[in-house]
Structures are given as C-alpha cells and as structure tokens.
C-alpha cells in the first residue's frame, strides 16, 4: 500500500513506479487506484483510453475482475485496476474491497494499492488490508506531520491492528528531495525527517523534471532508466525485495545533481 | 401440544445477571456554586477533552452534605451533560436529593465504602475534583505500569491507569495521559499529562523534551513556556506548590 496523508507528494507516481518495478523483476503485480472520483493512476500508467470497467464495477458485481483489469502495454506481468471517475469514495465498502483483494491475491504476487490523500474512507480502506506500507513524504513539515498521522492510523485502525497481528511493515520513501535546497536550509534533510518519523528509509527520490515528463507521457518514471528519479525508484524496488543498495541522491557532491551542474 | 412444550424446554437462556465492577470517575463537589462548578469543570475537561468526552461520571455529594450545602440535582446533571459527560449516578446525597435523582432516573449509589474510610480533605479544596475511587480495586490497577515500545504517532491517544512507560518517541500531535508517572525514553514532541486524576505526586521523565504541552494534576506548561536551556534535554518534571518544576537530569 502506498500512502502519505497529504496530497501531491507523489503517491500515484510512486505506486506506478513500484508496481512497474516489481513486475519488471518478474513478479505478477496488480496495481489498484483507490482514489475513486479523482482517478489518476491510469493517466500515469498511460492506459486511460483502455478503461472500460473500473474498481467500483467490480466491487458492485457489475463486472468481473477479469473484465476490469487492464494489462500494461510495457510489461506483461503488470495489470491495472482503475478507479471510477464518476463515483465517490462512499461507493467502496470494506467487504467489497476485501473480496476483490482476496480474488486478486489468488493470481498476483504483489498488489499495490494507491491510496488517496486524506485520512477518510478511501485512504482507510486502502490501508486496512495492507501488509506493507510505503509512506511517501516530502521534506517539509506539513507532509511529515501528515505521514506521522497516517502511521498512527495504520498502527491502530488496520486489520492487522484490530486482529492483534504483527503490525504493518512501514517503509519511508522521501520524494521530491533536493540536496541543494537542504543545504540552503529551505528543506528538511533526510536526517531531520528520519528523526521525526523514526522509520526505515527505503529510498530518496530526487526532485526531477523527468517525473513530470514521464507523467504527462503516461510512462511510469521507473522505465526512464536514464533519469535520476527512475534510478531512485529502481533502487527502492530492489531494496524492498531485499537487495543491498547504497543510498544515492542525498548528497550534493558526487550525486547526480553534482554531475549535472558540473559539481557546483 | 408436544411442540409447544419442547420449544420452552429447549429454549436457551438469552439473559443472565452477573456482578461486574467498573472504574468510573467520581466528580466530588465541595461547593454548590453552579457557575464556579461549571467553569472549573470546563477547565478540567479542556486538559483532556478526548478522555472526558462521553465519559460516565458519578456525582459525589458527600462533601456538600457534610457542609450542609444543597444543590439541585437536575441542574448539576444538566451542567455535566452540557460539558459532554454522562452522569450515571449520585452518591452521598441527602434523602431529598436521592429522591430527586431517582425522579430523573439517575441511580443512587450507597456510600458505605467511604464512610468507613473518610477521605482526608484539604482545606483549600477546589470546587471540583475528579478522582477515580468508585472501584475498590483501583489501588491494584494503578500500581501496574503500561509499557509501550512503538512510537506514538500524531493523532494517537494513550491512557494509562497507572504509570506509563514509553520506549520510543511521542510525535507532535499525539497525547499521552497517565494517572501515575510518565517515562519516555525518546523524544517527547506531543502532549504528556501525568496524574490526570489529581495525583500531585506524579512526575514526568523524558530524554528529549520538545513537548507541546506537559501537565501534572492539571497544572500545565505549553511549549512556549519551555526555556532554551532545557529544550531537547533529558529532564524530570514535578509539581512544587502547584507549579511545574522542570529539572535537567
């Protein structure tokens, strides 16, 4: 499950990148857009013109899962379940979501849930059944505070919490990071954010123009192997799958920005 | 004929009476000035709004009865209800007060346990005082400490009946309350309230003080009151003459 609390921090970009990254590694992966009413994931995945049925249709039994799942054009292992644009989050029910997730887990190794912003119903249902959570945070105070709130909800209002099971595994993805601005004191540093959240850092994604370009083109950023952000997400997926990778994009010197701007 | 008999014979019982004890805060009144009660109660509630929201409460009148002061049961229940409490009984009232309470369908509790064990009352008692002494097993409960190893996140609330020990951080926007002492082995960035039932001997200990609010038995300080020389330091907080004292460890 990919979440953040705050809007505009890069949840959908991260969901698309992680889902694509897992699929690229050969794992059968489904990605679900929980942002009913404000669907974006299909745009970022570049499949908006192939949406026939959506998540709500499946929850309501108006379409089968097979009918609604869209196979990704870049990777055969990846399927997308888009959100409905015409309905709102009240159309989702705990039972309905559980049914869909149970059915998906029969055929898919990983199910990535793209949570909407906020802490209301959509976000609650996206995290309720989660096993692992990617908490996307920007290096600024309000985003960090909202992520903290979301982490609190996960540890008290999720299925694992209610059934007294092992808690959801939480991973921090720090996005839109700019080492230059940290140096100038305009942004919180990785250390600051980690001190406030005390969370396992999965990776830092640098602020990058390529993310916007990729979103507009409908290609998950992770496929842009030349871009710093794409590489950062590839590292994140690798670390999630248990590979050891040194953290990049945190320092100005020797980092990608240093090279780009001639070691300024 | 047999079917009727059988259904009665095999009907499993759908109800049963059992005696169980609950811990309910008692609102001990020591003055009958309704305005003052309302104001002071409101202040108490402000310290822990979530804790008092819809909390059951028993209105204890024995101090008033001792001082031969009368109070209108209907009005005092109305005030507590207005402030979000749910009065579920009175005790220690006069015969007339008991009668009035029953007329309002509010149960009357006997005061036997307290008569044998008169509470030492201070001379300078505030008009209201909230204690948790209805449950006789309170002593045992409060001696137990609650231990938490996970970080307390923004928006979370923890209430401990005894001591509270936290082996992680308390985030900004989180609230921890304890009837006893609070120990935090980590950064305290949220609100910490010790001795919430009026225990003035309660203390707060933490290794990094960055709190939004600290309170002991209703006496509080907000983050603006924290001076630079103790900020983010390991400290120990206690109450002396109704003033919070923050000492570096």
Short mmCIF file of C-alpha atoms in Angstrom, two decimals:
data_model
loop_
_atom_site.label_atom_id
_atom_site.label_comp_id
_atom_site.label_asym_id
_atom_site.label_seq_id
_atom_site.Cartn_x
_atom_site.Cartn_y
_atom_site.Cartn_z
CA UNK A 1 0.00 0.00 0.00
CA UNK A 2 1.29 3.44 -0.92
CA UNK A 3 0.11 6.30 1.26
CA UNK A 4 1.09 9.69 2.66
CA UNK A 5 -1.79 11.56 4.22
CA UNK A 6 -1.01 14.72 2.30
CA UNK A 7 -1.86 15.25 -1.36
CA UNK A 8 0.56 15.98 -4.18
CA UNK A 9 3.58 14.32 -2.65
CA UNK A 10 3.91 11.64 -5.32
CA UNK A 11 1.78 8.71 -4.15
CA UNK A 12 0.47 7.81 -7.58
CA UNK A 13 3.90 8.30 -9.22
CA UNK A 14 5.38 6.04 -6.55
CA UNK A 15 2.61 3.44 -6.91
CA UNK A 16 3.10 3.29 -10.67
CA UNK A 17 6.88 3.10 -10.33
CA UNK A 18 6.87 0.42 -7.64
CA UNK A 19 4.26 -1.69 -9.41
CA UNK A 20 6.19 -1.49 -12.66
CA UNK A 21 9.46 -2.19 -10.87
CA UNK A 22 8.07 -5.33 -9.22
CA UNK A 23 6.57 -6.53 -12.49
CA UNK A 24 9.85 -5.88 -14.31
CA UNK A 25 11.57 -8.14 -11.79
CA UNK A 26 9.25 -10.88 -12.96
CA UNK A 27 6.63 -10.76 -10.21
CA UNK A 28 2.99 -10.85 -11.20
CA UNK A 29 1.69 -7.50 -9.95
CA UNK A 30 -1.62 -5.68 -9.85
CA UNK A 31 -1.99 -2.00 -9.05
CA UNK A 32 -5.32 -0.62 -7.77
CA UNK A 33 -6.36 3.02 -7.79
CA UNK A 34 -8.27 3.71 -4.55
CA UNK A 35 -8.76 7.36 -5.41
CA UNK A 36 -12.37 6.96 -6.50
CA UNK A 37 -13.65 10.16 -8.07
CA UNK A 38 -10.20 11.58 -8.82
CA UNK A 39 -8.63 8.81 -10.80
CA UNK A 40 -5.08 9.46 -11.96
CA UNK A 41 -3.26 6.19 -11.95
CA UNK A 42 -4.47 5.22 -15.41
CA UNK A 43 -3.09 8.50 -16.78
CA UNK A 44 0.31 7.93 -15.23
CA UNK A 45 0.31 4.35 -16.47
CA UNK A 46 -0.78 5.50 -19.92
CA UNK A 47 -3.83 3.27 -20.12
CA UNK A 48 -6.64 5.84 -19.71
CA UNK A 49 -8.02 5.09 -23.16
CA UNK A 50 -8.44 1.42 -22.41
CA UNK A 51 -10.61 1.81 -19.29
CA UNK A 52 -13.95 0.04 -19.73
CA UNK A 53 -14.86 -1.20 -16.27
CA UNK A 54 -13.46 0.02 -13.01
CA UNK A 55 -12.87 -0.93 -9.38
CA UNK A 56 -16.38 0.12 -8.31
CA UNK A 57 -17.99 -2.00 -11.05
CA UNK A 58 -16.10 -5.00 -9.68
CA UNK A 59 -16.97 -4.20 -6.06
CA UNK A 60 -20.65 -3.94 -7.06
CA UNK A 61 -20.50 -7.11 -9.11
CA UNK A 62 -21.33 -5.31 -12.35
CA UNK A 63 -18.17 -6.62 -13.99
CA UNK A 64 -15.77 -9.44 -13.29
CA UNK A 65 -12.25 -8.75 -12.17
CA UNK A 66 -11.01 -10.24 -15.40
CA UNK A 67 -13.03 -7.71 -17.40
CA UNK A 68 -11.83 -4.72 -15.43
CA UNK A 69 -8.12 -5.48 -15.19
CA UNK A 70 -6.05 -3.75 -17.85
CA UNK A 71 -2.86 -5.41 -18.99
CA UNK A 72 0.04 -2.98 -19.12
CA UNK A 73 1.47 -2.36 -22.57
CA UNK A 74 5.08 -2.21 -21.33
CA UNK A 75 5.12 -5.23 -19.11
CA UNK A 76 3.06 -8.39 -19.41
CA UNK A 77 3.29 -9.13 -15.69
CA UNK A 78 1.53 -5.90 -14.69
CA UNK A 79 -2.23 -5.29 -14.51
CA UNK A 80 -4.06 -2.11 -13.58
CA UNK A 81 -7.42 -1.81 -11.84
CA UNK A 82 -8.55 1.77 -12.43
CA UNK A 83 -10.77 3.83 -10.13
CA UNK A 84 -14.15 5.16 -11.15
CA UNK A 85 -14.23 8.81 -12.11
CA UNK A 86 -17.98 9.21 -11.85
CA UNK A 87 -18.50 7.83 -8.35
CA UNK A 88 -17.21 8.86 -4.96
CA UNK A 89 -15.44 7.07 -2.13
CA UNK A 90 -18.67 6.09 -0.40
CA UNK A 91 -19.17 3.56 -3.18
CA UNK A 92 -16.37 1.49 -1.61
CA UNK A 93 -17.18 -0.94 1.17
CA UNK A 94 -14.89 -2.94 3.41
CA UNK A 95 -16.48 -6.23 2.34
CA UNK A 96 -16.32 -5.32 -1.35
CA UNK A 97 -12.68 -4.32 -1.17
CA UNK A 98 -11.81 -7.45 0.79
CA UNK A 99 -13.49 -9.63 -1.81
CA UNK A 100 -11.59 -8.03 -4.67
CA UNK A 101 -8.27 -8.23 -2.81
CA UNK A 102 -8.84 -11.89 -1.94
CA UNK A 103 -9.58 -12.71 -5.54
CA UNK A 104 -6.55 -10.78 -6.78
CA UNK A 105 -4.22 -12.44 -4.29
CA UNK A 106 -5.02 -15.81 -5.86
CA UNK A 107 -3.19 -14.87 -9.06
CA UNK A 108 -0.96 -11.93 -8.14
CA UNK A 109 2.18 -11.97 -6.01
CA UNK A 110 2.04 -8.24 -5.26
CA UNK A 111 -0.99 -5.96 -5.07
CA UNK A 112 -0.08 -2.29 -4.95
CA UNK A 113 -2.84 -0.05 -3.56
CA UNK A 114 -2.59 3.61 -4.47
CA UNK A 115 -4.20 5.44 -1.56
CA UNK A 116 -6.00 8.76 -1.98
CA UNK A 117 -4.88 11.74 0.09
CA UNK A 118 -6.54 12.42 3.41
CA UNK A 119 -7.48 10.05 6.21
CA UNK A 120 -11.09 9.41 5.21
CA UNK A 121 -12.82 6.35 3.85
CA UNK A 122 -10.79 5.82 0.66
CA UNK A 123 -7.47 6.08 2.47
CA UNK A 124 -8.72 3.96 5.34
CA UNK A 125 -9.85 1.14 3.06
CA UNK A 126 -6.59 1.29 1.09
CA UNK A 127 -4.56 0.75 4.25
CA UNK A 128 -6.95 -1.51 6.15
CA UNK A 129 -5.87 -4.77 4.49
CA UNK A 130 -2.23 -3.81 3.92
CA UNK A 131 0.77 -5.95 4.84
CA UNK A 132 3.45 -3.43 3.88
CA UNK A 133 3.16 0.33 3.60
CA UNK A 134 5.22 2.76 1.58
CA UNK A 135 4.85 6.12 3.23
CA UNK A 136 5.62 8.82 0.68
CA UNK A 137 6.81 12.02 2.33
CA UNK A 138 8.17 15.30 1.03
CA UNK A 139 10.89 17.00 3.03
CA UNK A 140 8.65 19.66 4.54
CA UNK A 141 6.92 19.86 7.92
CA UNK A 142 3.26 19.50 6.96
CA UNK A 143 3.91 16.45 4.82
CA UNK A 144 5.95 14.86 7.60
CA UNK A 145 3.22 15.62 10.14
CA UNK A 146 0.53 14.09 7.92
CA UNK A 147 2.64 10.99 7.33
CA UNK A 148 3.03 10.64 11.07
CA UNK A 149 -0.73 10.81 11.48
CA UNK A 150 -1.20 8.18 8.77
CA UNK A 151 1.33 5.91 10.50
CA UNK A 152 -0.67 6.30 13.69
CA UNK A 153 -3.86 5.24 11.93
CA UNK A 154 -2.09 2.26 10.41
CA UNK A 155 -0.95 1.06 13.80
CA UNK A 156 -4.42 1.38 15.31
CA UNK A 157 -7.10 1.12 12.61
CA UNK A 158 -5.81 -1.55 10.23
CA UNK A 159 -6.94 -5.15 10.06
CA UNK A 160 -3.60 -6.30 11.45
CA UNK A 161 -4.02 -3.95 14.41
CA UNK A 162 -7.63 -4.99 15.04
CA UNK A 163 -6.76 -8.69 14.90
CA UNK A 164 -3.67 -8.18 17.06
CA UNK A 165 -1.40 -9.50 14.36
CA UNK A 166 2.12 -8.36 13.60
CA UNK A 167 1.89 -4.67 12.63
CA UNK A 168 2.09 -3.40 9.06
CA UNK A 169 5.69 -3.07 7.87
CA UNK A 170 6.37 0.60 7.24
CA UNK A 171 8.86 2.00 4.75
CA UNK A 172 9.74 5.62 4.15
CA UNK A 173 10.02 6.96 0.61
CA UNK A 174 11.30 10.52 0.69
CA UNK A 175 10.33 12.16 -2.59
CA UNK A 176 10.98 15.48 -4.29
CA UNK A 177 14.25 15.79 -2.44
CA UNK A 178 16.68 18.48 -3.41
CA UNK A 179 20.10 18.39 -1.70
CA UNK A 180 20.81 21.98 -2.82
CA UNK A 181 17.77 23.31 -1.03
CA UNK A 182 18.56 21.26 2.06
CA UNK A 183 21.98 22.90 2.09
CA UNK A 184 20.36 26.31 1.89
CA UNK A 185 18.15 25.39 4.80
CA UNK A 186 14.96 25.56 2.75
CA UNK A 187 14.14 21.89 3.11
CA UNK A 188 14.25 19.28 5.84
CA UNK A 189 17.17 16.89 5.47
CA UNK A 190 16.92 13.11 5.35
CA UNK A 191 18.18 13.04 8.93
CA UNK A 192 15.54 15.54 10.08
CA UNK A 193 12.71 13.53 8.55
CA UNK A 194 14.04 10.27 9.91
CA UNK A 195 14.40 11.78 13.36
CA UNK A 196 10.79 12.92 13.35
CA UNK A 197 9.29 9.76 11.86
CA UNK A 198 11.84 7.16 13.04
CA UNK A 199 11.08 4.95 10.11
CA UNK A 200 13.12 2.64 7.90
CA UNK A 201 14.24 4.67 4.88
CA UNK A 202 13.66 2.75 1.66
CA UNK A 203 14.94 5.45 -0.64
CA UNK A 204 15.22 9.09 -1.55
CA UNK A 205 13.74 10.25 -4.85
CA UNK A 206 15.27 13.49 -6.08
CA UNK A 207 13.13 16.34 -7.37
CA UNK A 208 13.30 15.91 -11.11
CA UNK A 209 11.80 17.29 -14.29
CA UNK A 210 11.76 13.81 -15.75
CA UNK A 211 8.95 12.84 -13.32
CA UNK A 212 6.61 15.44 -14.80
CA UNK A 213 7.56 14.49 -18.33
CA UNK A 214 7.00 10.82 -17.64
CA UNK A 215 3.61 11.50 -16.02
CA UNK A 216 2.49 13.56 -18.97
CA UNK A 217 3.63 10.89 -21.38
CA UNK A 218 1.89 8.15 -19.38
CA UNK A 219 5.07 6.15 -18.81
CA UNK A 220 5.97 5.17 -15.24
CA UNK A 221 9.16 7.02 -14.30
CA UNK A 222 10.97 3.82 -13.41
CA UNK A 223 11.12 2.95 -17.13
CA UNK A 224 13.17 6.09 -17.74
CA UNK A 225 16.42 4.42 -16.73
CA UNK A 226 18.49 7.47 -17.60
CA UNK A 227 16.68 9.75 -15.18
CA UNK A 228 17.80 10.13 -11.58
CA UNK A 229 14.26 9.62 -10.28
CA UNK A 230 13.86 6.47 -12.37
CA UNK A 231 17.08 5.07 -10.93
CA UNK A 232 15.99 6.04 -7.44
CA UNK A 233 12.77 4.05 -7.82
CA UNK A 234 14.68 1.08 -9.26
CA UNK A 235 16.85 1.16 -6.10
CA UNK A 236 13.73 1.37 -3.94
CA UNK A 237 12.19 -1.71 -5.52
CA UNK A 238 15.46 -3.59 -5.26
CA UNK A 239 15.82 -2.68 -1.57
CA UNK A 240 12.23 -3.68 -0.92
CA UNK A 241 12.96 -7.09 -2.44
CA UNK A 242 15.89 -7.46 -0.07
CA UNK A 243 18.85 -6.29 -2.14
CA UNK A 244 21.52 -4.15 -0.51
CA UNK A 245 21.98 -0.85 -2.30
CA UNK A 246 23.75 2.22 -1.01
CA UNK A 247 21.54 5.31 -0.75
CA UNK A 248 22.01 7.83 -3.54
CA UNK A 249 20.78 11.34 -4.30
CA UNK A 250 21.22 12.51 -0.70
CA UNK A 251 24.46 14.43 -1.13
CA UNK A 252 25.14 17.29 -3.50
CA UNK A 253 28.69 16.24 -4.29
CA UNK A 254 29.20 13.15 -6.40
CA UNK A 255 25.42 12.80 -6.59
CA UNK A 256 23.54 13.09 -9.80
CA UNK A 257 22.94 16.81 -9.33
CA UNK A 258 26.65 17.40 -8.85
CA UNK A 259 27.39 15.79 -12.17
CA UNK A 260 24.57 17.60 -13.88
CA UNK A 261 25.60 21.03 -12.70
CA UNK A 262 29.33 20.48 -13.03
CA UNK A 263 29.98 19.85 -9.38
CA UNK A 264 28.66 23.20 -8.22
CA UNK B 1 -49.06 -30.00 22.32
CA UNK B 2 -45.60 -31.53 22.42
CA UNK B 3 -44.07 -28.90 20.14
CA UNK B 4 -45.01 -26.08 22.49
CA UNK B 5 -43.53 -27.83 25.45
CA UNK B 6 -40.41 -28.65 23.54
CA UNK B 7 -39.72 -25.12 22.49
CA UNK B 8 -39.92 -23.93 26.05
CA UNK B 9 -37.87 -26.81 27.26
CA UNK B 10 -35.06 -26.31 24.77
CA UNK B 11 -35.08 -22.54 24.75
CA UNK B 12 -31.57 -21.48 25.68
CA UNK B 13 -31.49 -18.63 28.20
CA UNK B 14 -30.99 -15.31 26.45
CA UNK B 15 -30.06 -13.35 29.53
CA UNK B 16 -28.19 -13.68 32.73
CA UNK B 17 -27.23 -11.36 35.58
CA UNK B 18 -23.64 -11.09 36.60
CA UNK B 19 -21.94 -8.81 39.00
CA UNK B 20 -19.13 -6.83 37.49
CA UNK B 21 -17.24 -3.81 38.64
CA UNK B 22 -16.29 -0.82 36.52
CA UNK B 23 -13.97 2.00 37.08
CA UNK B 24 -15.91 5.26 36.87
CA UNK B 25 -14.65 8.74 37.69
CA UNK B 26 -16.43 10.40 40.58
CA UNK B 27 -16.97 14.12 40.48
CA UNK B 28 -16.57 15.26 44.05
CA UNK B 29 -18.31 18.55 44.69
CA UNK B 30 -17.15 20.69 47.54
CA UNK B 31 -19.05 23.84 46.71
CA UNK B 32 -22.57 24.41 45.50
CA UNK B 33 -21.92 27.49 43.35
CA UNK B 34 -23.15 26.22 39.96
CA UNK B 35 -21.29 28.86 37.95
CA UNK B 36 -17.97 28.05 39.62
CA UNK B 37 -18.55 24.32 39.19
CA UNK B 38 -19.27 24.73 35.52
CA UNK B 39 -16.23 26.91 34.94
CA UNK B 40 -13.80 24.71 36.84
CA UNK B 41 -15.18 21.55 35.30
CA UNK B 42 -14.79 23.05 31.88
CA UNK B 43 -11.15 23.83 32.62
CA UNK B 44 -10.53 20.26 33.76
CA UNK B 45 -12.15 18.89 30.64
CA UNK B 46 -10.08 21.15 28.43
CA UNK B 47 -6.94 19.40 29.66
CA UNK B 48 -8.04 16.06 28.29
CA UNK B 49 -11.06 16.63 26.07
CA UNK B 50 -10.91 13.18 24.49
CA UNK B 51 -10.75 11.43 27.82
CA UNK B 52 -13.79 13.21 29.21
CA UNK B 53 -15.86 13.05 26.03
CA UNK B 54 -18.89 10.85 26.77
CA UNK B 55 -17.22 9.62 29.94
CA UNK B 56 -19.59 8.26 32.57
CA UNK B 57 -19.39 10.09 35.87
CA UNK B 58 -20.81 9.69 39.34
CA UNK B 59 -21.63 12.88 41.18
CA UNK B 60 -20.36 12.70 44.73
CA UNK B 61 -22.27 14.95 47.14
CA UNK B 62 -20.92 13.83 50.48
CA UNK B 63 -18.72 16.91 50.93
CA UNK B 64 -21.74 19.11 50.36
CA UNK B 65 -23.86 17.09 52.74
CA UNK B 66 -21.15 17.44 55.38
CA UNK B 67 -21.17 21.20 54.95
CA UNK B 68 -25.00 21.24 54.88
CA UNK B 69 -24.97 22.71 51.39
CA UNK B 70 -27.75 21.83 48.99
CA UNK B 71 -27.52 21.52 45.25
CA UNK B 72 -30.18 20.99 42.62
CA UNK B 73 -29.66 17.52 41.13
CA UNK B 74 -31.44 18.44 37.91
CA UNK B 75 -29.20 21.45 37.35
CA UNK B 76 -25.93 19.72 38.16
CA UNK B 77 -26.74 16.80 35.84
CA UNK B 78 -27.62 19.28 33.17
CA UNK B 79 -24.24 21.01 33.54
CA UNK B 80 -22.26 17.78 33.38
CA UNK B 81 -24.25 16.66 30.34
CA UNK B 82 -23.73 20.00 28.64
CA UNK B 83 -19.98 19.58 29.05
CA UNK B 84 -20.06 16.17 27.40
CA UNK B 85 -20.04 13.92 30.48
CA UNK B 86 -22.67 11.26 31.10
CA UNK B 87 -23.80 11.32 34.73
CA UNK B 88 -24.77 7.77 35.73
CA UNK B 89 -25.41 8.21 39.39
CA UNK B 90 -25.07 10.19 42.59
CA UNK B 91 -23.85 9.23 46.00
CA UNK B 92 -23.59 10.77 49.42
CA UNK B 93 -26.62 13.00 48.90
CA UNK B 94 -29.48 13.85 51.23
CA UNK B 95 -32.75 11.91 51.22
CA UNK B 96 -34.39 14.64 49.20
CA UNK B 97 -31.52 14.67 46.69
CA UNK B 98 -31.71 10.89 46.34
CA UNK B 99 -35.41 11.19 45.70
CA UNK B 100 -34.86 13.90 43.10
CA UNK B 101 -32.18 11.83 41.39
CA UNK B 102 -34.46 8.81 41.14
CA UNK B 103 -37.17 11.01 39.70
CA UNK B 104 -34.67 11.92 36.97
CA UNK B 105 -33.95 8.20 36.56
CA UNK B 106 -30.43 8.63 37.88
CA UNK B 107 -29.34 5.78 40.16
CA UNK B 108 -28.29 6.41 43.75
CA UNK B 109 -25.19 4.63 44.97
CA UNK B 110 -24.62 3.82 48.59
CA UNK B 111 -21.70 5.47 50.26
CA UNK B 112 -20.79 2.65 52.59
CA UNK B 113 -17.22 2.11 51.44
CA UNK B 114 -16.38 5.73 52.04
CA UNK B 115 -17.99 6.09 55.43
CA UNK B 116 -15.59 3.62 56.93
CA UNK B 117 -12.71 5.32 55.21
CA UNK B 118 -13.22 9.06 55.39
CA UNK B 119 -11.25 10.90 52.76
CA UNK B 120 -8.79 13.40 54.04
CA UNK B 121 -9.81 16.64 52.51
CA UNK B 122 -7.61 19.63 52.11
CA UNK B 123 -8.69 22.96 53.50
CA UNK B 124 -8.18 24.73 50.22
CA UNK B 125 -10.12 22.35 48.07
CA UNK B 126 -11.19 23.49 44.64
CA UNK B 127 -14.90 23.33 43.95
CA UNK B 128 -14.47 20.25 41.79
CA UNK B 129 -12.13 17.39 41.98
CA UNK B 130 -12.19 14.33 39.86
CA UNK B 131 -10.94 11.11 41.33
CA UNK B 132 -11.33 7.53 40.37
CA UNK B 133 -12.31 5.90 43.60
CA UNK B 134 -15.52 4.08 42.92
CA UNK B 135 -13.67 0.91 42.07
CA UNK B 136 -12.18 -0.64 45.19
CA UNK B 137 -9.54 -2.44 43.11
CA UNK B 138 -8.12 0.87 41.99
CA UNK B 139 -5.00 0.53 44.09
CA UNK B 140 -4.04 -2.66 42.34
CA UNK B 141 -4.78 -1.23 38.93
CA UNK B 142 -2.76 1.91 39.37
CA UNK B 143 0.31 0.10 40.60
CA UNK B 144 0.57 -1.63 37.24
CA UNK B 145 2.60 0.14 34.58
CA UNK B 146 1.73 0.23 30.91
CA UNK B 147 4.73 -0.29 28.66
CA UNK B 148 4.74 0.77 25.02
CA UNK B 149 7.54 0.04 22.61
CA UNK B 150 6.08 1.52 19.41
CA UNK B 151 6.28 5.23 18.55
CA UNK B 152 3.13 7.17 19.48
CA UNK B 153 2.10 8.91 16.27
CA UNK B 154 0.32 12.18 15.66
CA UNK B 155 -3.38 11.84 16.48
CA UNK B 156 -2.94 8.84 18.76
CA UNK B 157 -4.01 8.92 22.37
CA UNK B 158 -2.79 6.63 25.13
CA UNK B 159 -4.35 6.43 28.57
CA UNK B 160 -2.71 4.51 31.39
CA UNK B 161 -4.41 3.88 34.71
CA UNK B 162 -1.08 3.61 36.45
CA UNK B 163 2.38 4.54 35.25
CA UNK B 164 3.11 4.87 31.57
CA UNK B 165 6.48 3.87 30.15
CA UNK B 166 7.25 4.58 26.52
CA UNK B 167 10.38 3.19 24.90
CA UNK B 168 10.01 5.25 21.72
CA UNK B 169 9.16 8.73 20.64
CA UNK B 170 5.90 10.61 21.13
CA UNK B 171 5.18 12.57 17.96
CA UNK B 172 3.82 16.08 17.72
CA UNK B 173 0.03 15.92 17.82
CA UNK B 174 -0.04 12.80 19.99
CA UNK B 175 -1.42 12.78 23.53
CA UNK B 176 -0.38 10.54 26.38
CA UNK B 177 -2.20 10.50 29.70
CA UNK B 178 -1.48 8.61 32.87
CA UNK B 179 -2.93 8.58 36.34
CA UNK B 180 0.59 7.91 37.59
CA UNK B 181 4.04 8.84 36.32
CA UNK B 182 5.10 9.07 32.69
CA UNK B 183 8.51 7.90 31.50
CA UNK B 184 9.58 8.49 27.91
CA UNK B 185 12.84 7.07 26.63
CA UNK B 186 12.84 9.07 23.44
CA UNK B 187 11.74 12.44 22.15
CA UNK B 188 8.58 13.91 23.63
CA UNK B 189 7.07 16.16 20.95
CA UNK B 190 3.39 15.74 21.75
CA UNK B 191 1.34 16.36 24.90
CA UNK B 192 2.05 14.49 28.11
CA UNK B 193 -0.34 14.64 31.07
CA UNK B 194 0.60 12.83 34.26
CA UNK B 195 -1.53 12.48 37.36
CA UNK B 196 -4.69 13.20 35.37
CA UNK B 197 -6.90 12.06 38.23
CA UNK B 198 -5.39 14.61 40.55
CA UNK B 199 -2.26 12.83 41.77
CA UNK B 200 0.04 15.77 42.51
CA UNK B 201 2.95 13.43 43.25
CA UNK B 202 3.04 12.19 39.67
CA UNK B 203 6.12 13.03 37.63
CA UNK B 204 7.18 13.09 34.02
CA UNK B 205 10.58 11.89 32.86
CA UNK B 206 11.84 12.14 29.31
CA UNK B 207 15.14 12.03 27.47
CA UNK B 208 14.39 14.74 24.87
CA UNK B 209 11.93 17.42 25.90
CA UNK B 210 10.29 19.08 22.89
CA UNK B 211 6.74 18.82 24.19
CA UNK B 212 3.72 20.78 23.02
CA UNK B 213 2.27 20.57 26.50
CA UNK B 214 3.21 18.99 29.79
CA UNK B 215 0.82 18.71 32.71
CA UNK B 216 0.78 17.23 36.16
CA UNK B 217 -2.55 17.02 38.01
CA UNK B 218 -3.97 19.79 35.87
CA UNK B 219 -1.05 22.22 36.20
CA UNK B 220 0.38 22.67 32.77
CA UNK B 221 3.01 24.39 30.66
CA UNK B 222 2.94 24.79 26.90
CA UNK B 223 5.92 24.65 24.58
CA UNK B 224 6.29 28.43 24.59
CA UNK B 225 6.97 28.27 28.32
CA UNK B 226 9.88 25.90 27.85
CA UNK B 227 13.15 27.75 28.02
CA UNK B 228 16.05 27.12 25.68
CA UNK B 229 18.33 25.64 28.33
CA UNK B 230 16.05 22.65 28.88
CA UNK B 231 14.75 22.24 25.33
CA UNK B 232 15.64 18.83 23.89
CA UNK B 233 17.41 17.92 27.14
CA UNK B 234 16.80 14.93 29.37
CA UNK B 235 14.51 16.25 32.08
CA UNK B 236 12.40 15.38 35.05
CA UNK B 237 9.22 17.30 35.76
CA UNK B 238 7.39 17.51 39.07
CA UNK B 239 4.97 19.68 40.94
CA UNK B 240 6.00 22.01 43.74
CA UNK B 241 3.47 24.38 45.31
CA UNK B 242 1.14 23.95 42.31
CA UNK B 243 3.90 25.00 39.91
CA UNK B 244 5.62 22.74 37.44
CA UNK B 245 9.32 22.41 38.01
CA UNK B 246 11.45 21.21 35.10
CA UNK B 247 14.88 19.95 36.10
CA UNK B 248 17.61 18.75 33.81
CA UNK B 249 18.71 15.22 34.58
#
